[in-house]
XYZ file of C-alpha atoms in Angstrom:
502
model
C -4.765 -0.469 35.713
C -1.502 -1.031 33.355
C 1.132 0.912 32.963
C -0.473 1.851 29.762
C -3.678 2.669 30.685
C -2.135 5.196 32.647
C -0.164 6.940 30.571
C -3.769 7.547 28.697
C -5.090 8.468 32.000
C -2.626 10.997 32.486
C -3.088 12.718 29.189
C -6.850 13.943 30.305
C -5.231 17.301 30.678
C -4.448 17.416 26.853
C -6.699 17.818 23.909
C -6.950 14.750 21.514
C -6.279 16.703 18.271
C -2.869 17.252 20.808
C -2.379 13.267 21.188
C -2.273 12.274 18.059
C -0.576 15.522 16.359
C -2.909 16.956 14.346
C -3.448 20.556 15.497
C 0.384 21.178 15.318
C 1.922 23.676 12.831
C 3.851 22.491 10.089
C 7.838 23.126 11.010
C 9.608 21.276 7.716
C 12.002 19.438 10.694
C 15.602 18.129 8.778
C 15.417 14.755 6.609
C 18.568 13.034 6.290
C 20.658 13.669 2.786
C 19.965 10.747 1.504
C 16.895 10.557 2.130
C 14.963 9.917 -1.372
C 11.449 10.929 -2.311
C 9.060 10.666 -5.289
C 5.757 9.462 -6.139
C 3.923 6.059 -6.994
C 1.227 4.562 -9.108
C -0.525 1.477 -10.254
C -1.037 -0.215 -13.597
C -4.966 -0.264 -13.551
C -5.043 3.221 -12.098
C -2.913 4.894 -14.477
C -1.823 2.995 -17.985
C -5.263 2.714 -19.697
C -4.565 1.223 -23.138
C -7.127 -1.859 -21.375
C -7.118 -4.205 -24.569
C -4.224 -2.018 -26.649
C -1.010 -4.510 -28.129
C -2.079 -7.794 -26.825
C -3.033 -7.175 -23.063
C -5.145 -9.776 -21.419
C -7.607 -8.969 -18.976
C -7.477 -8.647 -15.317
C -10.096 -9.074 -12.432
C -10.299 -5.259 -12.636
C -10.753 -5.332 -16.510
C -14.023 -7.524 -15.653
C -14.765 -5.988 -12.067
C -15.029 -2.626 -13.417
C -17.610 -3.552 -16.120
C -19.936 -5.485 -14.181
C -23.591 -4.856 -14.159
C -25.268 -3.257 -12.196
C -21.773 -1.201 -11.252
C -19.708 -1.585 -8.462
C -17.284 1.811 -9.390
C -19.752 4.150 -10.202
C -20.493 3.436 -13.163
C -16.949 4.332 -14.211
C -13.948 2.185 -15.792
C -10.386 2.537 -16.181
C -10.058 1.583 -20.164
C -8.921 4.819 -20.870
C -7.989 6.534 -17.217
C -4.931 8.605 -17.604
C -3.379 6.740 -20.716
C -0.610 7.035 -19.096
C 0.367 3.696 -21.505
C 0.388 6.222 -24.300
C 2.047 9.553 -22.129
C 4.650 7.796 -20.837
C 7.442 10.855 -22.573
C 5.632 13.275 -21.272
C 4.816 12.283 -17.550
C 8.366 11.212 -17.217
C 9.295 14.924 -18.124
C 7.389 16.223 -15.412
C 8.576 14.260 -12.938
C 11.644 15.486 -13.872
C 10.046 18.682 -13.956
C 8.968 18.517 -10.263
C 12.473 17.223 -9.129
C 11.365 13.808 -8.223
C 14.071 11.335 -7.451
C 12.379 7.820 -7.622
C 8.980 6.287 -9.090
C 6.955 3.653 -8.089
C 4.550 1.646 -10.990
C 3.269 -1.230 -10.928
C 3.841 -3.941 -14.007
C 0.489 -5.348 -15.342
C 0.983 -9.086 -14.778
C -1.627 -9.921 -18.235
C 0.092 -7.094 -20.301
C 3.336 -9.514 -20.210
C 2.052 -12.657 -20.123
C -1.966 -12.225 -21.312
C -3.162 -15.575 -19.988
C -0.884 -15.098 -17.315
C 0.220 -18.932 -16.271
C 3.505 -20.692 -16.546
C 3.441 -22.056 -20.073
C 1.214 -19.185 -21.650
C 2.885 -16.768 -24.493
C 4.674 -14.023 -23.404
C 3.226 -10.481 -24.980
C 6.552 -8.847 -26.785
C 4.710 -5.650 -26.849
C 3.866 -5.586 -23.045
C 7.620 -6.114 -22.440
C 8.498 -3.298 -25.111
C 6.265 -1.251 -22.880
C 7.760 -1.541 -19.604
C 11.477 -0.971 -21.020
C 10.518 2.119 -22.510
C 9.147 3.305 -19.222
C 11.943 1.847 -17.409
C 14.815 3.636 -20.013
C 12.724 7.043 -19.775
C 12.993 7.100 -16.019
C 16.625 6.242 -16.102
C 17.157 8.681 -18.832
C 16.257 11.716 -16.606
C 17.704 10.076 -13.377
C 15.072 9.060 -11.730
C 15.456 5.669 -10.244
C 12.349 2.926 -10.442
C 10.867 0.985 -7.970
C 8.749 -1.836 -9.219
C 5.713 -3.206 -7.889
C 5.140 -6.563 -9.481
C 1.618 -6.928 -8.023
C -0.628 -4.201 -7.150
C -4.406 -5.593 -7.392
C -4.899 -6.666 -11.020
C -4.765 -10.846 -10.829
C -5.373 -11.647 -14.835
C -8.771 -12.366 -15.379
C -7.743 -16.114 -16.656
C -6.119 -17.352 -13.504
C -9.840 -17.069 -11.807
C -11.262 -18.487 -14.523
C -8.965 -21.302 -14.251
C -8.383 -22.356 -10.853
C -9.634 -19.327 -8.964
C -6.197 -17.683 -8.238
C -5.583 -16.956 -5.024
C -7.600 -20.033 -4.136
C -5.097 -22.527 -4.885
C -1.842 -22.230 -3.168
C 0.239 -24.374 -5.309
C -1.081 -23.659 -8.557
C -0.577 -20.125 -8.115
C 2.613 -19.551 -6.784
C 3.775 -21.617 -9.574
C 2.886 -19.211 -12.009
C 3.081 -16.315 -10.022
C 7.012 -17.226 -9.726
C 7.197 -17.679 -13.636
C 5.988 -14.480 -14.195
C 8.286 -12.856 -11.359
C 11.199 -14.544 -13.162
C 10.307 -13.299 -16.504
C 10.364 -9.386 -15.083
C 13.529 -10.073 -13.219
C 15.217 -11.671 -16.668
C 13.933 -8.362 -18.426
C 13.958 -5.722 -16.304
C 16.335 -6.536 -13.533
C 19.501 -5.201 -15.056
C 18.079 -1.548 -14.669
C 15.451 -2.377 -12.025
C 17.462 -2.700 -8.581
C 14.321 -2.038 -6.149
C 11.532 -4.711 -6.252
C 8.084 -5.291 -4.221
C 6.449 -8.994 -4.595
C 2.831 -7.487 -3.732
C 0.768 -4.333 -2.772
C -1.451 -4.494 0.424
C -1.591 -8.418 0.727
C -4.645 -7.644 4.028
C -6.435 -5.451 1.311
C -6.093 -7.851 -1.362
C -7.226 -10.816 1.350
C -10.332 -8.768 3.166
C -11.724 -6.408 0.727
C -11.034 -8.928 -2.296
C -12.821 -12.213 -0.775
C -14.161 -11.035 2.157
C -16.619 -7.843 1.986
C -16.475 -7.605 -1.983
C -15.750 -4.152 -2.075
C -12.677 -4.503 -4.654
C -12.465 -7.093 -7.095
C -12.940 -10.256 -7.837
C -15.275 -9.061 -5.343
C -16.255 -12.132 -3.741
C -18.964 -12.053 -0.534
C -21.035 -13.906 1.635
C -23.774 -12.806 -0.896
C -22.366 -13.991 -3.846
C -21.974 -17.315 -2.382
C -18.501 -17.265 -1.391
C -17.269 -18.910 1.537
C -15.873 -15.402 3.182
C -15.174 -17.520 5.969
C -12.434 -19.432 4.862
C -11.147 -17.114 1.762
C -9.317 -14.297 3.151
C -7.174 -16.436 5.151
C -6.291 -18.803 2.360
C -5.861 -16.004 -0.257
C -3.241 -14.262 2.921
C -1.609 -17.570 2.843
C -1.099 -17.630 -1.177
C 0.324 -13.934 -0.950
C 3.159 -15.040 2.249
C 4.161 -18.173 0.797
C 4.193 -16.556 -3.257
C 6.243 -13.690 -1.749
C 8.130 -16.198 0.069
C 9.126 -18.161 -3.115
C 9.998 -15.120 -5.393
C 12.306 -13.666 -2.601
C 14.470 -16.893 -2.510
C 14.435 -17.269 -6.048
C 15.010 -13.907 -6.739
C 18.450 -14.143 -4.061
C 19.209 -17.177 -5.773
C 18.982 -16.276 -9.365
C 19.232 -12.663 -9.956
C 20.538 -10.756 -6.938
C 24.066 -11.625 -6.899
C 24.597 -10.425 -10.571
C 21.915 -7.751 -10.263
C 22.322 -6.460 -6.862
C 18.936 -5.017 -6.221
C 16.601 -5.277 -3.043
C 13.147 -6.623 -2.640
C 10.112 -7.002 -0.184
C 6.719 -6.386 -0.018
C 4.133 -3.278 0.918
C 2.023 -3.755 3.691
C -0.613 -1.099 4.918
C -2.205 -0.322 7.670
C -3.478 2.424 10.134
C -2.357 2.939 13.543
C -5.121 2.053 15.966
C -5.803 4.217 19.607
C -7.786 2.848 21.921
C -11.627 4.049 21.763
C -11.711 4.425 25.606
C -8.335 4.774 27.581
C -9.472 4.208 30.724
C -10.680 0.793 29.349
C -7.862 -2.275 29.517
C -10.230 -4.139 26.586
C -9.858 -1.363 24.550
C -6.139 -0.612 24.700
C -5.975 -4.360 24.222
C -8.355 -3.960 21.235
C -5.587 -1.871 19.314
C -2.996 -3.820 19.922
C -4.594 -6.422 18.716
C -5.778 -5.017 15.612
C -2.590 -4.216 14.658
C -1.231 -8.007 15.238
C -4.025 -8.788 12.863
C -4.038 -6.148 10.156
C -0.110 -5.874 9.887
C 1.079 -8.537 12.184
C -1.466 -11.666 10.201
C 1.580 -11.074 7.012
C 4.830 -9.050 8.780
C 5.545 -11.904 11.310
C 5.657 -14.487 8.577
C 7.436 -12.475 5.931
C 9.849 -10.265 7.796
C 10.249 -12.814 10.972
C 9.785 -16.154 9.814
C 7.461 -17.355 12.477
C 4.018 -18.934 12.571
C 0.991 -16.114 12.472
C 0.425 -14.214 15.542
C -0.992 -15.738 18.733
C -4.174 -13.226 18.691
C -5.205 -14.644 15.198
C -4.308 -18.277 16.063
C -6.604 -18.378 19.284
C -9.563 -16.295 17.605
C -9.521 -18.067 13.381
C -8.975 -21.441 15.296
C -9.247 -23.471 12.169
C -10.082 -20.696 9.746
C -6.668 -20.289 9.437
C -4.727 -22.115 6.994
C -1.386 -23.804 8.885
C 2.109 -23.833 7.739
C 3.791 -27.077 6.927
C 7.648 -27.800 8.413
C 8.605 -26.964 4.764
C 6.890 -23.762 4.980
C 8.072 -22.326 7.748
C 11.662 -23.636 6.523
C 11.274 -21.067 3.819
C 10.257 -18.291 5.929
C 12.829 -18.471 7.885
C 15.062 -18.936 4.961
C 13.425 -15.764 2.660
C 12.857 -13.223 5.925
C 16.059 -11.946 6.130
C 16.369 -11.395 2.126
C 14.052 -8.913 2.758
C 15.992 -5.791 2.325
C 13.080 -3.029 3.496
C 9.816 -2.788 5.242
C 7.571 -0.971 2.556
C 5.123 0.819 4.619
C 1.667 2.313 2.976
C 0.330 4.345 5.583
C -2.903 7.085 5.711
C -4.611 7.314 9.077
C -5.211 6.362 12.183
C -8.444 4.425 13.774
C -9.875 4.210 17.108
C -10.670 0.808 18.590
C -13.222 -0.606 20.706
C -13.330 -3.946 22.006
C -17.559 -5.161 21.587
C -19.633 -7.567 23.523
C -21.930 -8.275 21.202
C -21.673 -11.730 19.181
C -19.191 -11.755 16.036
C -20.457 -12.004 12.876
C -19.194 -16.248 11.689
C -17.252 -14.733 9.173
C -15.625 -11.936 11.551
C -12.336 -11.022 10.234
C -11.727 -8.264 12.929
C -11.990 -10.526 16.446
C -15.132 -8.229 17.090
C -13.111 -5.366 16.994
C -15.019 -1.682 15.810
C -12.893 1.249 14.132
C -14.098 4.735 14.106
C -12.916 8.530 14.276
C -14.148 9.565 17.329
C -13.534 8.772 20.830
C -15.266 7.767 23.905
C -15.822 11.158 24.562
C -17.099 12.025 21.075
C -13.455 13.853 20.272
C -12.709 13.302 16.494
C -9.229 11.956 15.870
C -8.580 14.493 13.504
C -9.840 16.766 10.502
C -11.516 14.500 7.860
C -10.211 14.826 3.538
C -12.956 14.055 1.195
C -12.960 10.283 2.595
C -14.018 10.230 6.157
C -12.176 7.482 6.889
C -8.753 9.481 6.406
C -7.835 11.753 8.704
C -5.007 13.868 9.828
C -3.188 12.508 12.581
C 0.271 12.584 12.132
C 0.896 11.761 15.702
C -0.840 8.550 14.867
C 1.794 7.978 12.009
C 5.306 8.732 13.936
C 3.627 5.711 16.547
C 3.306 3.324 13.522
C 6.790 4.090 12.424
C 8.305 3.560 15.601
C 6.122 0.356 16.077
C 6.850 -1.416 13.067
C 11.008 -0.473 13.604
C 10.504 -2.375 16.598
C 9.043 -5.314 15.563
C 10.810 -5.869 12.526
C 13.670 -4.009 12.868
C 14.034 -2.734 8.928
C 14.393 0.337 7.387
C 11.146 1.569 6.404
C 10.633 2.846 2.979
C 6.880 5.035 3.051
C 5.768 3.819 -0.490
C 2.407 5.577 0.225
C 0.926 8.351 1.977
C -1.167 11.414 0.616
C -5.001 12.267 0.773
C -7.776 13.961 -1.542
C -8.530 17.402 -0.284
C -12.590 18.529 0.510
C -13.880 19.842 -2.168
C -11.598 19.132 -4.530
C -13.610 19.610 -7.622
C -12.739 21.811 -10.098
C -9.181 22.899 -11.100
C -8.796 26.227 -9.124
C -9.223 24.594 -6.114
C -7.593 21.401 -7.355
C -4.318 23.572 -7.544
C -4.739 25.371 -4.495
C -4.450 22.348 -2.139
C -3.808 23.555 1.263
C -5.492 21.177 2.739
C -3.262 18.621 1.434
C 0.086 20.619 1.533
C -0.333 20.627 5.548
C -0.672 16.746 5.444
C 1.989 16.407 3.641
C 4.136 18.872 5.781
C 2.767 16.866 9.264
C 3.358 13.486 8.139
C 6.866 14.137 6.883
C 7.379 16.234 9.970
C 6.393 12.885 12.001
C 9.039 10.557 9.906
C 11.733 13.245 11.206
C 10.841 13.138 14.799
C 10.813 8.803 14.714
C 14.076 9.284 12.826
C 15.742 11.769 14.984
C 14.048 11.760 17.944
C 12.890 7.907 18.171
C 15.925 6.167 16.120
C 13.983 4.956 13.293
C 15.407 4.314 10.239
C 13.365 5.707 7.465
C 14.822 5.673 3.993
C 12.068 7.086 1.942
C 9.093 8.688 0.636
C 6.530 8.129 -2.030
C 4.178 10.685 -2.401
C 0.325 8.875 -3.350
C -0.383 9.462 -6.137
C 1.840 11.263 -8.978
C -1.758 12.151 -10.869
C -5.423 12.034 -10.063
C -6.317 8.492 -11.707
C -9.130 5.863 -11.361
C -10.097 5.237 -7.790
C -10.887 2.006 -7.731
C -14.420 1.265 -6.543
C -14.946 5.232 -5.914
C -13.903 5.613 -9.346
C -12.896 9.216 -10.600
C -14.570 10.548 -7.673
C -11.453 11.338 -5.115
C -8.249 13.351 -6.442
C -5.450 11.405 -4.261
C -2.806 13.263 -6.736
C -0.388 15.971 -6.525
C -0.654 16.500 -10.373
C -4.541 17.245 -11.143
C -6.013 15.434 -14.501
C -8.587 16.812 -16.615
C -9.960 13.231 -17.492
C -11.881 14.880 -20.630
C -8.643 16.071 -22.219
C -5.991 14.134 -20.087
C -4.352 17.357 -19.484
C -2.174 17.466 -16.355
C -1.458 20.383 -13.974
C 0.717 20.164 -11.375
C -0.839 21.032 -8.128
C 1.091 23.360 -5.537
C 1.442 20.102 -3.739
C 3.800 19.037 -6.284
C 5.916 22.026 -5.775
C 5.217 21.955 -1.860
C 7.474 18.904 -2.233
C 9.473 19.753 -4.649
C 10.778 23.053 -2.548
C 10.313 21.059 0.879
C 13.261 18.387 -0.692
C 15.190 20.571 -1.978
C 15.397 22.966 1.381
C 15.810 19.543 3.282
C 18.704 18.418 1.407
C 20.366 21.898 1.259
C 20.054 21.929 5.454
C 22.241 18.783 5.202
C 24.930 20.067 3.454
């Protein structure tokens, strides 16, 4: 038996809600001063305004209106206009003390068409300063996600985006350079792309999320994931260097990417192929982009031996820039919910297995839940789970950790009254920060921030308007917002922090 086995054999004596945190009390442990906190976003979620002042479509734009539905019959052309509100949710951010914001830019409402000799949309641009000014104007510093999900419609239709390396990094970069150019004088914190694995597996694998390409549709899901992966490390790759090359020494501002991912227990701890199994699942769900961009190596081992030739290689060139961009990145931007159990299986892989036969769940071997479930049964609270992934990721990569993500939608969160009354998701809150002061304090980490997900309820993606992740509820008949006690939870929680550090 290994050394780790053991340590899981040892723990018999204590309850699994104990393991991974979860039946714990709140205690609002210290932060560090400077730490900074505020809430994020994402273009399609948020902005509405889908065909207002020139914007093009994206692959949600067309995704969203497909028939029969794939997001419950539900679309995000109007969602929280936030395109039209921008004065007055900037004002209550303010309002609830927040110190940073994280949006995303739309990449077709600058550039419609989207590739590297299209027209640039004036009013797009117009758009983002405004937003950007606002922010400033009531001190609150943005953070700028220059991809999160929306690929313009066009570049599919063209050469199938993601699909073609070359093509799109080309005009991926243009349109990179053009927000730099216009933005980068007041934007000093920059992310190349939002959840490259979700983007890769959910995108062109299972369909679940546009373009929504499957095995059903006739898509070749066994190839696609790994080359769309491949686009997203090599396009981040480029924009870092060119962004260090061009803009940073005259700009000074920092850059990366957001990767997510949960923390994965093994499903039996007694069993070696289990404990293996997580390991290995986080080599391939965080691992498959963080060696490449934040180490400059080759993909892992695990993924090498199992894709064989699935996987897409790296030319000398390549890995030349990998090593080149990797230490330009300034910050590991972690998006982080839950935590998984895994379990190794016998049984033959699907052809188009993305997981190296690997099954998640929430409950153990000895049918012990991981932790209480939200309104999505995949999330649950295990904060324990969390201060592990921290402390994981600090070792492998050895960069301060920003959290741009991390909330949950409460159980029955239907109507307002309980929409205010969040409890549920003020003690997930409470834990999870509670876990980034242990890893700092306790483990060493160094964690320099937290994003709150999301500012306001907004468009769910495929669930559409079903789950409320946000900490400001949104009347979607009359766009009214109110914050929840979440909001002030954190609002009161930062302030006492930062007051304990004085």
């Amino acid at each position: 038996m290994s050394e780790e086995a053991k340590m899981w054999a040892q723990a018999e004596q204590t309850t699994f809600y104990q393991l991974t945190g979860s039946d714990v009390a709140v205690r609002n442990l210290k932060l560090p001063a400077d730490f900074i906190w505020g809430a994020a976003t994402a273009a399609y979620q948020v902005e509405g305004a889908a065909s207002q002042d020139g914007k093009g479509k994206s692959i949600w734009d067309t995704y969203s209106h497909s028939v029969p539905s794939r997001t419950n019959g539900e679309n995000a052309d109007v969602t929280c206009d936030h395109y039209n509100r921008i004065d007055e949710d900037v004002k209550l951010m303010k309002s609830l003390g927040m110190e940073t914001y994280r949006f995303s830019i739309a990449w077709s409402r600058v550039i419609p068409l989207a590739g590297h000799d299209d027209p640039i949309n004036e009013a797009g641009i117009a758009f983002y300063n405004r937003l950007i000014d606002a922010l400033l104007a009531h001190d609150i510093t943005p953070s700028v996600t220059l991809y999160h999900w929306d690929a313009p419609q066009a570049l599919y239709d063209r050469y199938g985006a993601f699909l073609s390396t070359n093509e799109f990094r080309v005009d991926y970069t243009r349109y990179a350079r053009l927000c730099f150019a216009r933005f980068g004088d007041r934007v000093k914190s920059w992310v190349t792309f939002n959840e490259p694995y979700i983007i890769s597996i959910f995108g062109h694998l299972n369909g679940s999320l546009a373009p929504g390409h499957c095995a059903e549709a006739g898509n070749n899901t066994m190839m696609e994931p790994w080359r769309v992966g491949h686009t997203i490390i090599l396009s981040h790759a480029s924009v870092v260097q060119m962004y260090a090359d061009e803009f940073q020494p005259s700009q000074n501002g920092k850059i990366s990417i957001v990767l997510n991912g949960h923390f994965y227990e093994p499903h039996d701890a007694a069993k070696q192929a289990d404990i293996d199994a997580a390991r290995i699942r986080l080599e391939f769900y965080i691992g498959w982009f963080g060696d490449s961009i934040f180490l400059g190596k080759d993909y892992p081992a695990s993924m090498k031996q199992y894709l064989g030739a699935r996987l897409p290689s790296f030319t000398f060139n390549d890995l030349e820039l990998l090593k080149s961009a990797c230490s330009k990145n300034a910050f590991y931007g972690m998006n982080h919910y839950s935590t998984k159990l895994a379990r190794q299986l016998t049984t033959p892989a699907d052809e188009d297995d993305w997981t190296r036969n690997i099954e998640e769940s929430s409950v153990n071997s000895k049918g012990e839940e991981i932790g209480p479930a939200s309104s999505m049964p995949w999330l649950r609270v295990a904060p324990g789970g969390f201060r592990k992934l921290l402390n994981w990721v600090w070792d492998r990569y050895h960069l301060p950790i920003l959290v741009t993500e991390n909330g949950c939608p409460c159980p029955g969160e239907i109507d307002l009254e309980v929409a205010v009354d969040d409890q549920f998701r003020q003690r997930y809150l409470g834990l999870y920060l509670d876990s980034i002061s242990q890893a700092i304090y306790e483990d060493g980490v160094k964690v320099e921030g937290y994003y709150a997900w999301s500012l306001m309820d907004n468009f769910e993606w495929s669930s559409g308007y079903g789950p409320r992740y946000g900490i400001v509820h949104v009347d979607y008949g009359t766009l009214k917002r109110t914050p929840k006690n979440s909001a002030y939870y954190l609002q009161e929680t930062f302030q006492k922090r930062r007051k304990d550090q004085v």
